[in-house]
Amino acid sequence: MPVRVLLVDDEPLVRAGLRAVLEAQPDIEVAGEAADGAAVIPLVRQLRPDVVAMDVRMPLLDGIEATRALLRTVADPPRILVVTTFENDEYVYEALRAGADGFLLKRARPAEIVHAVRLIAEGESLLFPASVRQLAAAYGDGGGNRAARAVLERARLTEREGEVLRLMARGLSNAEIATRLVVGTETVKSHVSAVLAKLGARDRTQAVIAAYESGFVAPG
Amino acid sequence: MPVRVLLVDDEPLVRAGLRAVLEAQPDIEVAGEAADGAAVIPLVRQLRPDVVAMDVRMPLLDGIEATRALLRTVADPPRILVVTTFENDEYVYEALRAGADGFLLKRARPAEIVHAVRLIAEGESLLFPASVRQLAAAYGDGGGNRAARAVLERARLTEREGEVLRLMARGLSNAEIATRLVVGTETVKSHVSAVLAKLGARDRTQAVIAAYESGFVAPG
DNA sequence: ACGCGCCTCCCCCGGCCGGGGGAGGCGCTC
DNA sequence: GAGCGCCTCCCCCGGCCGGGGGAGGCGCGT
């Protein structure tokens, strides 16, 4: 049985592009389309798609609100893949916090888009797609600080949050980080929470994975 | 103030080697030596070293028991760096579980040894030293399965445990792993515990770090 | 037939974690 | 001086996590 996808985007061009890319796959099927968030819920009830590919910025009801509404009101809701134009879109993080399962850049290559839909359908989270690493690689002057700084800026991490993430990626607990930075554990918790939110990570393990995958920290 | 180190090894040659390497550093000082685990506790009380570099296999009282005894009986105990000959030494994992802060191979390069002592003294854990990655690199036929398998064998992870570690490294929770593998969460917890023990990791975050650092999983 | 390793599942429990919500101080800019 | 971002700290709380200890089944090799 194929993966059934509902496309939600206010631009017909984008919908057509996604449809063309996805329907070229034998195991993926476009179940329907919607032009704004308000139309999503009834359509989901009617079509029962496996995955909703949803734009963030839309009229009437944006992707964040639509995600929240979906998860709140629909029983056994579909998986939600958030689609965005800008990799720096703060709305994306909000959407992920609202319960979306992954995000995808519109300028991603077709193979990446297909891959993303399959992964999401399988129940994977897709918080750190290839595009993030590409950003780091674009600064690839032998690795080093520039890539890390770029990722840091990309996620809008503050300096302190970057420090905390680095220590998380060394395996330290909140208490140990607090000792190291000579602050209270509550302070560390605040920073950790901010890092999790900005990276779209659910817990510190996912944050550390993001740190490695983005090149913010490197093995070796 | 320099880092003060107590050397514990039954072989005088090893002690001499460690002493030579460490005393070449201006910020490291060898506070004393012991030839077996039984002599450690009184010496620690007397000398109050910052770090104990302790062999695992020793007569009278081995490194594991000596570590346990130290942490149980001495107030404000020193940090413990376990020294071993074989990277496959199961005793090492026992020592780490007993509370040691890191391990080091005797055949490590001097710079690595010095580095290890400094890190331990700073309060870092050192569970996955460079030697582990070197093992992976030794199989460096473009990365891939052989290195991962080598690390897996090195840590004596079973196939199932390797699977679980891979899923942990993708950010899945125990419940999610259970769903994926179609087993109960208790089963997953058992595997996770085994992985943590074998890697000498304290929590899943450290296990994931180990997975990246060893090349068991790779970014990208 | 027995031991052994592995996979599976169970109970109890303490603790760290992460969410929510709030608040004060500091330096900067407008 | 008012706003704003950042860092700092606080409380409450539910939940996942990890430790300890145990147990049964299965295949394998001796």
Coordinates of C-alpha atoms (C1' of nucleotides) in Angstrom, one line a residue:
Chain A
M1 CA 0.0 0.0 0.0
P2 CA 1.4 3.4 -1.1
V3 CA 2.1 6.3 1.2
R4 CA -0.8 8.8 0.9
V5 CA 0.1 12.4 1.1
L6 CA -2.0 15.6 1.5
L7 CA -0.4 18.7 0.1
V8 CA -1.1 22.0 1.8
D9 CA 0.3 25.2 0.3
D10 CA -1.2 28.5 -0.8
E11 CA 0.8 28.5 -4.0
P12 CA -0.5 26.3 -6.8
L13 CA 2.9 26.2 -8.3
V14 CA 4.4 24.6 -5.2
R15 CA 1.6 22.1 -5.0
A16 CA 2.0 21.2 -8.6
G17 CA 5.8 20.7 -8.1
L18 CA 5.3 18.5 -5.1
R19 CA 2.7 16.5 -6.9
A20 CA 4.9 16.0 -9.9
V21 CA 7.8 14.9 -7.7
L22 CA 5.9 12.6 -5.4
E23 CA 3.6 11.0 -8.0
A24 CA 6.7 10.0 -10.0
Q25 CA 7.2 7.4 -7.2
P26 CA 5.3 4.1 -7.3
D27 CA 5.0 3.9 -3.6
I28 CA 3.7 7.5 -3.0
E29 CA 0.3 8.8 -3.9
V30 CA -1.1 12.4 -3.6
A31 CA -4.4 12.0 -1.8
G32 CA -5.4 15.6 -2.2
E33 CA -4.5 19.3 -2.0
A34 CA -5.5 22.3 0.1
A35 CA -4.6 26.0 -0.3
D36 CA -4.8 27.0 3.4
G37 CA -4.7 25.7 6.9
A38 CA -8.4 26.1 7.5
A39 CA -9.3 23.5 4.9
V40 CA -6.9 20.9 6.3
I41 CA -9.0 19.4 9.1
P42 CA -12.1 18.4 7.1
L43 CA -9.8 17.1 4.3
V44 CA -7.8 15.0 6.7
R45 CA -11.0 13.5 8.1
Q46 CA -12.3 12.8 4.7
L47 CA -9.1 11.5 3.0
R48 CA -7.2 10.0 5.9
P49 CA -3.7 10.7 4.5
D50 CA -0.6 9.2 6.0
V51 CA 1.4 12.3 5.7
V52 CA 0.5 16.0 5.5
A53 CA 3.1 18.2 3.7
M54 CA 2.2 21.6 5.1
D55 CA 3.5 25.0 4.3
V56 CA 4.3 27.2 7.3
R57 CA 3.2 30.6 6.1
M58 CA -0.3 30.5 4.8
P59 CA -3.4 32.7 4.8
L60 CA -6.4 32.1 7.2
L61 CA -4.6 29.5 9.3
D62 CA -0.8 29.1 9.2
G63 CA 1.0 25.8 9.4
I64 CA 1.6 26.1 13.1
E65 CA -2.0 26.6 14.1
A66 CA -3.1 24.0 11.6
T67 CA -0.7 21.5 13.1
R68 CA -1.9 22.2 16.6
A69 CA -5.5 21.9 15.4
L70 CA -4.9 18.7 13.6
L71 CA -3.2 17.0 16.6
R72 CA -5.8 18.3 19.0
T73 CA -9.0 17.4 17.1
V74 CA -8.3 14.5 14.8
A75 CA -8.0 11.0 16.2
D76 CA -5.0 9.0 14.9
P77 CA -3.7 12.1 13.1
P78 CA -1.4 11.9 10.1
R79 CA 2.3 12.6 10.3
I80 CA 3.1 16.2 9.6
L81 CA 6.0 17.4 7.4
V82 CA 6.5 21.1 7.5
V83 CA 7.5 22.8 4.3
T84 CA 9.3 26.1 4.3
T85 CA 11.1 28.4 2.0
F86 CA 13.7 29.8 4.4
E87 CA 16.0 27.7 6.4
N88 CA 16.1 30.4 9.0
D89 CA 12.4 30.4 9.5
E90 CA 11.6 30.7 13.2
Y91 CA 8.1 29.5 12.4
V92 CA 9.5 26.1 11.7
Y93 CA 10.7 25.7 15.2
E94 CA 7.3 26.7 16.4
A95 CA 5.7 24.1 14.1
L96 CA 8.0 21.4 15.4
R97 CA 7.2 22.3 18.9
A98 CA 3.5 22.1 18.0
G99 CA 4.0 18.5 17.0
A100 CA 5.2 18.4 13.4
D101 CA 7.5 15.5 12.6
G102 CA 10.0 17.1 10.4
F103 CA 10.8 20.0 8.1
L104 CA 11.8 20.3 4.5
L105 CA 13.1 23.2 2.4
K106 CA 11.3 23.9 -0.8
R107 CA 14.5 24.2 -2.7
A108 CA 15.5 20.6 -1.7
R109 CA 16.3 18.2 -4.5
P110 CA 13.5 15.9 -5.6
A111 CA 15.3 12.9 -4.2
E112 CA 15.5 14.6 -0.8
I113 CA 11.8 15.5 -0.9
V114 CA 10.8 11.9 -1.7
H115 CA 13.2 10.6 1.0
A116 CA 11.7 13.0 3.5
V117 CA 8.2 11.8 2.8
R118 CA 9.2 8.2 3.1
L119 CA 11.0 8.7 6.4
I120 CA 8.2 10.6 7.9
A121 CA 5.7 8.0 6.8
E122 CA 7.8 5.3 8.4
G123 CA 7.6 7.2 11.7
E124 CA 11.0 8.8 11.7
S125 CA 11.6 12.3 12.8
L126 CA 13.3 14.5 10.3
L127 CA 14.6 17.4 12.2
F128 CA 18.0 17.8 10.6
P129 CA 17.8 17.1 6.9
A130 CA 20.7 17.1 4.5
S131 CA 20.2 20.8 3.8
V132 CA 21.4 21.7 7.3
R133 CA 24.7 19.8 6.7
Q134 CA 25.0 21.3 3.3
L135 CA 25.0 24.7 4.9
A136 CA 27.9 23.6 7.1
A137 CA 29.7 22.1 4.1
A138 CA 29.3 25.4 2.2
Y139 CA 31.6 26.9 4.7
G140 CA 33.9 23.9 4.3
D141 CA 37.2 25.6 4.5
G142 CA 38.6 22.5 6.2
G143 CA 35.8 22.5 8.7
G144 CA 36.5 24.6 11.8
N145 CA 34.8 27.5 13.3
R146 CA 33.0 29.1 10.4
A147 CA 30.7 26.2 9.8
A148 CA 30.0 25.9 13.5
R149 CA 29.3 29.6 13.7
A150 CA 27.0 29.4 10.7
V151 CA 25.0 26.6 12.2
L152 CA 24.9 28.5 15.4
E153 CA 23.6 31.6 13.7
R154 CA 21.2 29.5 11.7
A155 CA 19.6 28.2 14.8
R156 CA 19.9 31.6 16.4
L157 CA 21.7 30.1 19.3
T158 CA 23.2 32.6 21.7
E159 CA 26.8 32.3 22.7
R160 CA 25.8 30.8 26.0
E161 CA 23.5 28.3 24.4
G162 CA 26.3 27.3 22.1
E163 CA 28.5 26.7 25.1
V164 CA 25.9 24.6 26.7
L165 CA 25.2 22.6 23.6
R166 CA 29.0 21.9 23.3
L167 CA 29.0 20.5 26.9
M168 CA 25.9 18.5 26.3
A169 CA 27.7 17.0 23.3
R170 CA 30.5 15.9 25.7
G171 CA 28.1 14.0 27.7
L172 CA 27.7 16.3 30.7
S173 CA 24.6 16.3 32.8
N174 CA 22.8 19.5 33.7
A175 CA 24.4 19.5 37.2
E176 CA 27.8 19.0 35.7
I177 CA 27.3 21.8 33.2
A178 CA 26.2 24.0 36.0
T179 CA 29.4 23.3 38.0
R180 CA 31.5 23.9 34.9
L181 CA 29.9 27.2 34.0
V182 CA 29.6 28.2 37.7
V183 CA 25.9 28.9 37.5
G184 CA 22.8 27.2 39.0
T185 CA 21.2 24.1 37.6
E186 CA 18.1 26.1 36.9
T187 CA 20.0 28.4 34.7
V188 CA 21.4 25.5 32.8
K189 CA 17.9 24.0 32.4
S190 CA 16.8 27.3 30.8
H191 CA 19.6 27.2 28.3
V192 CA 19.0 23.6 27.5
S193 CA 15.4 24.2 27.0
A194 CA 16.2 27.1 24.6
V195 CA 18.6 24.9 22.7
L196 CA 16.0 22.1 22.4
A197 CA 13.4 24.5 21.2
K198 CA 15.7 26.2 18.6
L199 CA 17.0 22.9 17.3
G200 CA 13.5 21.3 17.2
A201 CA 14.9 18.5 19.4
R202 CA 12.7 16.6 21.9
D203 CA 15.4 15.8 24.3
R204 CA 19.2 16.3 24.9
T205 CA 20.0 13.2 22.9
Q206 CA 18.4 14.5 19.8
A207 CA 20.2 17.9 20.4
V208 CA 23.5 16.1 20.5
I209 CA 22.7 14.2 17.3
A210 CA 21.8 17.6 15.7
A211 CA 25.1 18.9 16.9
Y212 CA 27.0 16.1 15.2
E213 CA 24.9 16.1 12.0
S214 CA 25.1 19.8 11.5
G215 CA 28.9 19.9 12.0
F216 CA 28.5 22.0 15.1
V217 CA 30.7 19.4 16.8
A218 CA 32.8 16.9 15.0
P219 CA 34.0 13.4 15.9
G220 CA 37.7 13.2 16.4
Chain B
M1 CA 49.0 24.5 41.2
P2 CA 50.0 21.4 39.3
V3 CA 47.9 18.3 38.9
R4 CA 49.1 15.6 41.3
V5 CA 49.0 12.1 40.1
L6 CA 49.3 8.8 42.0
L7 CA 50.6 5.9 39.8
V8 CA 49.3 2.4 40.6
D9 CA 50.7 -0.5 38.6
D10 CA 52.4 -3.8 39.4
E11 CA 55.1 -3.3 36.8
P12 CA 57.9 -0.9 37.7
L13 CA 58.6 -0.4 34.0
V14 CA 55.1 1.0 33.4
R15 CA 55.3 3.2 36.4
A16 CA 58.7 4.6 35.3
G17 CA 57.3 5.2 31.8
L18 CA 54.3 7.0 33.1
R19 CA 56.4 9.0 35.5
A20 CA 58.8 10.1 32.7
V21 CA 56.0 11.1 30.4
L22 CA 54.0 13.0 33.1
E23 CA 56.8 14.7 34.8
A24 CA 58.0 16.2 31.5
Q25 CA 54.9 18.4 31.9
P26 CA 55.2 21.6 34.0
D27 CA 51.6 21.3 35.2
I28 CA 51.7 17.7 36.2
E29 CA 53.4 16.2 39.2
V30 CA 53.7 12.5 40.2
A31 CA 52.8 12.4 43.9
G32 CA 53.7 8.8 44.5
E33 CA 53.6 5.2 43.3
A34 CA 52.0 1.9 44.4
A35 CA 52.5 -1.6 43.2
D36 CA 49.1 -3.0 44.0
G37 CA 45.5 -2.1 44.8
A38 CA 45.8 -2.8 48.5
A39 CA 48.3 0.0 49.0
V40 CA 46.2 2.6 47.3
I41 CA 43.9 3.7 50.0
P42 CA 46.4 4.6 52.7
L43 CA 48.5 6.3 50.0
V44 CA 45.5 8.4 48.8
R45 CA 44.7 9.4 52.4
Q46 CA 48.3 10.4 52.9
L47 CA 49.1 12.1 49.6
R48 CA 45.7 13.4 48.5
P49 CA 46.4 13.2 44.8
D50 CA 44.1 14.7 42.2
V51 CA 44.2 11.8 39.9
V52 CA 44.9 8.1 40.4
A53 CA 46.3 6.3 37.3
M54 CA 45.4 2.7 38.1
D55 CA 46.1 -0.5 36.3
V56 CA 43.2 -2.9 36.0
R57 CA 45.0 -6.2 36.5
M58 CA 47.0 -6.3 39.6
P59 CA 47.8 -8.7 42.4
L60 CA 46.2 -8.6 45.9
L61 CA 43.5 -6.1 44.9
D62 CA 42.7 -5.4 41.3
G63 CA 41.8 -2.0 39.8
I64 CA 38.1 -2.6 40.0
E65 CA 38.0 -3.5 43.7
A66 CA 40.5 -0.7 44.4
T67 CA 38.3 1.8 42.6
R68 CA 35.2 0.6 44.6
A69 CA 37.1 0.7 47.8
L70 CA 38.4 4.2 47.1
L71 CA 35.1 5.7 46.3
R72 CA 33.4 3.9 49.2
T73 CA 35.9 4.8 52.0
V74 CA 37.7 8.0 51.1
A75 CA 36.0 11.3 51.5
D76 CA 36.4 13.6 48.5
P77 CA 38.1 10.9 46.5
P78 CA 40.5 11.6 43.6
R79 CA 39.5 11.1 40.0
I80 CA 40.4 7.7 38.7
L81 CA 42.0 7.0 35.3
V82 CA 42.0 3.3 34.5
V83 CA 45.0 2.0 32.6
T84 CA 44.9 -1.1 30.6
T85 CA 46.9 -3.1 28.1
F86 CA 44.1 -4.5 26.0
E87 CA 41.5 -2.5 24.4
N88 CA 39.2 -5.4 24.6
D89 CA 39.5 -5.7 28.3
E90 CA 36.2 -6.5 29.9
Y91 CA 37.6 -5.5 33.2
V92 CA 37.7 -1.9 32.0
Y93 CA 34.0 -1.7 31.7
E94 CA 33.6 -3.1 35.2
A95 CA 36.0 -0.5 36.4
L96 CA 34.1 2.3 34.7
R97 CA 30.9 1.0 36.2
A98 CA 32.6 0.9 39.6
G99 CA 33.1 4.7 39.3
A100 CA 36.3 5.2 37.4
D101 CA 36.3 8.4 35.2
G102 CA 38.1 7.2 32.1
F103 CA 40.4 4.6 30.6
L104 CA 43.6 4.7 28.8
L105 CA 45.6 2.2 26.7
K106 CA 49.2 1.7 27.8
R107 CA 50.3 1.9 24.2
A108 CA 48.9 5.4 23.8
R109 CA 51.2 8.1 22.6
P110 CA 52.7 10.3 25.4
A111 CA 50.7 13.3 24.2
E112 CA 47.5 11.3 24.6
I113 CA 48.5 10.1 28.1
V114 CA 49.2 13.7 29.2
H115 CA 45.9 14.8 27.6
A116 CA 44.0 12.1 29.3
V117 CA 45.4 13.1 32.7
R118 CA 44.6 16.8 32.2
L119 CA 41.0 16.1 31.1
I120 CA 40.4 13.8 34.0
A121 CA 41.8 16.3 36.4
E122 CA 39.5 18.9 34.9
G123 CA 36.5 16.7 35.7
E124 CA 35.9 15.4 32.3
S125 CA 35.0 11.9 31.6
L126 CA 37.2 10.1 29.1
L127 CA 35.3 7.0 28.0
F128 CA 36.1 7.1 24.3
P129 CA 39.7 8.1 23.8
A130 CA 41.4 8.5 20.5
S131 CA 42.5 4.9 20.5
V132 CA 39.0 3.8 20.0
R133 CA 38.6 5.9 16.9
Q134 CA 42.0 4.8 15.6
L135 CA 40.7 1.2 15.7
A136 CA 37.8 2.3 13.5
A137 CA 40.2 4.2 11.2
A138 CA 42.4 1.2 10.9
Y139 CA 39.6 -0.4 9.0
G140 CA 39.4 2.8 6.9
D141 CA 38.4 1.3 3.6
G142 CA 36.3 4.4 3.0
G143 CA 34.4 3.9 6.3
G144 CA 31.4 1.7 6.0
N145 CA 30.5 -1.6 7.7
R146 CA 33.9 -3.0 8.6
A147 CA 34.7 -0.2 11.0
A148 CA 31.3 -0.3 12.6
R149 CA 31.5 -4.1 12.9
A150 CA 35.0 -3.8 14.5
V151 CA 33.7 -1.3 17.1
L152 CA 30.7 -3.5 17.7
E153 CA 33.0 -6.5 18.3
R154 CA 35.3 -4.4 20.3
A155 CA 32.6 -3.5 22.8
R156 CA 31.2 -7.0 22.4
L157 CA 27.8 -5.6 21.5
T158 CA 25.4 -8.3 20.3
E159 CA 23.6 -7.8 17.0
R160 CA 20.4 -6.7 18.8
E161 CA 22.3 -4.3 21.0
G162 CA 23.9 -2.8 17.9
E163 CA 20.5 -2.3 16.4
V164 CA 19.3 -0.6 19.5
L165 CA 22.3 1.7 19.6
R166 CA 21.7 2.7 16.0
L167 CA 18.1 3.7 16.8
M168 CA 19.2 5.5 19.9
A169 CA 21.6 7.4 17.7
R170 CA 18.7 8.4 15.5
G171 CA 17.0 10.0 18.5
L172 CA 14.4 7.5 19.3
S173 CA 13.0 7.0 22.8
N174 CA 12.7 3.5 24.4
A175 CA 9.0 3.4 23.5
E176 CA 9.7 4.3 19.9
I177 CA 12.5 1.7 19.7
A178 CA 10.1 -0.9 21.1
T179 CA 7.5 -0.1 18.5
R180 CA 10.0 -0.2 15.7
L181 CA 11.5 -3.6 16.8
V182 CA 8.0 -5.0 17.8
V183 CA 9.1 -5.9 21.3
G184 CA 8.1 -4.6 24.8
T185 CA 9.6 -1.5 26.3
E186 CA 11.1 -3.6 29.1
T187 CA 13.1 -5.5 26.5
V188 CA 14.4 -2.3 25.0
K189 CA 15.4 -1.1 28.4
S190 CA 17.4 -4.3 28.9
H191 CA 19.2 -3.8 25.7
V192 CA 19.8 -0.1 26.4
S193 CA 21.2 -1.0 29.8
A194 CA 23.6 -3.6 28.2
V195 CA 24.7 -1.0 25.7
L196 CA 25.4 1.6 28.4
A197 CA 27.3 -0.9 30.5
K198 CA 29.4 -2.1 27.6
L199 CA 30.3 1.3 26.4
G200 CA 30.9 2.6 29.8
A201 CA 28.3 5.3 29.2
R202 CA 26.2 6.8 32.0
D203 CA 23.2 7.6 29.9
R204 CA 21.9 7.3 26.4
T205 CA 23.4 10.7 25.4
Q206 CA 26.9 9.5 26.2
A207 CA 26.2 6.3 24.4
V208 CA 25.2 8.2 21.3
I209 CA 28.4 10.3 21.6
A210 CA 30.4 7.1 21.8
A211 CA 28.6 5.9 18.7
Y212 CA 29.6 9.0 16.8
E213 CA 33.1 9.2 18.2
S214 CA 33.9 5.5 17.4
G215 CA 32.6 5.7 13.9
F216 CA 29.8 3.2 14.7
V217 CA 27.5 5.8 13.2
A218 CA 28.7 8.7 11.1
P219 CA 27.3 12.1 10.4
G220 CA 25.9 12.6 6.9
Chain C
dA1 C1' 21.5 -33.6 29.0
dC2 C1' 23.6 -29.7 30.5
dG3 C1' 25.6 -25.2 30.3
dC4 C1' 25.7 -20.9 28.0
dG5 C1' 24.6 -16.8 25.5
dC6 C1' 21.0 -14.1 23.8
dC7 C1' 16.4 -12.3 23.6
dT8 C1' 12.4 -11.6 25.9
dC9 C1' 9.6 -9.7 29.8
dC10 C1' 8.5 -8.4 34.7
dC11 C1' 8.5 -5.3 39.3
dC12 C1' 10.1 -1.5 42.2
dC13 C1' 12.1 2.8 42.6
dG14 C1' 14.9 7.1 42.8
dG15 C1' 16.3 10.7 40.1
dC16 C1' 17.2 13.6 36.3
dC17 C1' 14.9 15.6 32.7
dG18 C1' 12.0 18.7 30.3
dG19 C1' 7.6 21.7 30.1
dG20 C1' 5.1 25.7 31.9
dG21 C1' 5.2 29.9 33.8
dG22 C1' 7.4 33.6 36.1
dA23 C1' 10.8 37.1 37.6
dG24 C1' 14.9 40.3 38.3
dG25 C1' 19.3 42.4 36.7
dC26 C1' 22.3 44.1 33.1
dG27 C1' 23.8 46.3 29.0
dC28 C1' 22.4 48.0 24.7
dT29 C1' 19.8 50.9 21.5
dC30 C1' 16.4 54.2 20.2
Chain D
dG1 C1' 13.9 56.5 30.1
dA2 C1' 11.7 52.8 27.8
dG3 C1' 12.2 48.8 25.3
dC4 C1' 14.7 44.6 24.2
dG5 C1' 17.7 40.6 24.4
dC6 C1' 20.4 37.9 27.2
dC7 C1' 21.6 35.7 31.4
dT8 C1' 20.4 34.4 35.7
dC9 C1' 17.3 31.9 39.1
dC10 C1' 12.8 30.1 41.1
dC11 C1' 8.6 26.7 41.7
dC12 C1' 5.7 22.8 40.4
dC13 C1' 5.1 18.6 38.1
dG14 C1' 4.7 14.6 35.1
dG15 C1' 7.3 11.3 32.8
dC16 C1' 10.9 8.9 30.9
dC17 C1' 15.1 7.0 32.2
dG18 C1' 18.3 4.0 34.3
dG19 C1' 19.6 0.6 38.2
dG20 C1' 18.8 -3.6 40.7
dG21 C1' 17.2 -8.0 40.6
dG22 C1' 14.8 -11.7 38.7
dA23 C1' 12.9 -15.2 35.3
dG24 C1' 11.6 -18.0 31.3
dG25 C1' 12.4 -19.7 26.4
dC26 C1' 15.4 -20.7 22.6
dG27 C1' 19.3 -22.3 20.0
dC28 C1' 23.9 -23.9 20.1
dG29 C1' 27.8 -26.6 21.1
dT30 C1' 29.9 -30.1 24.2

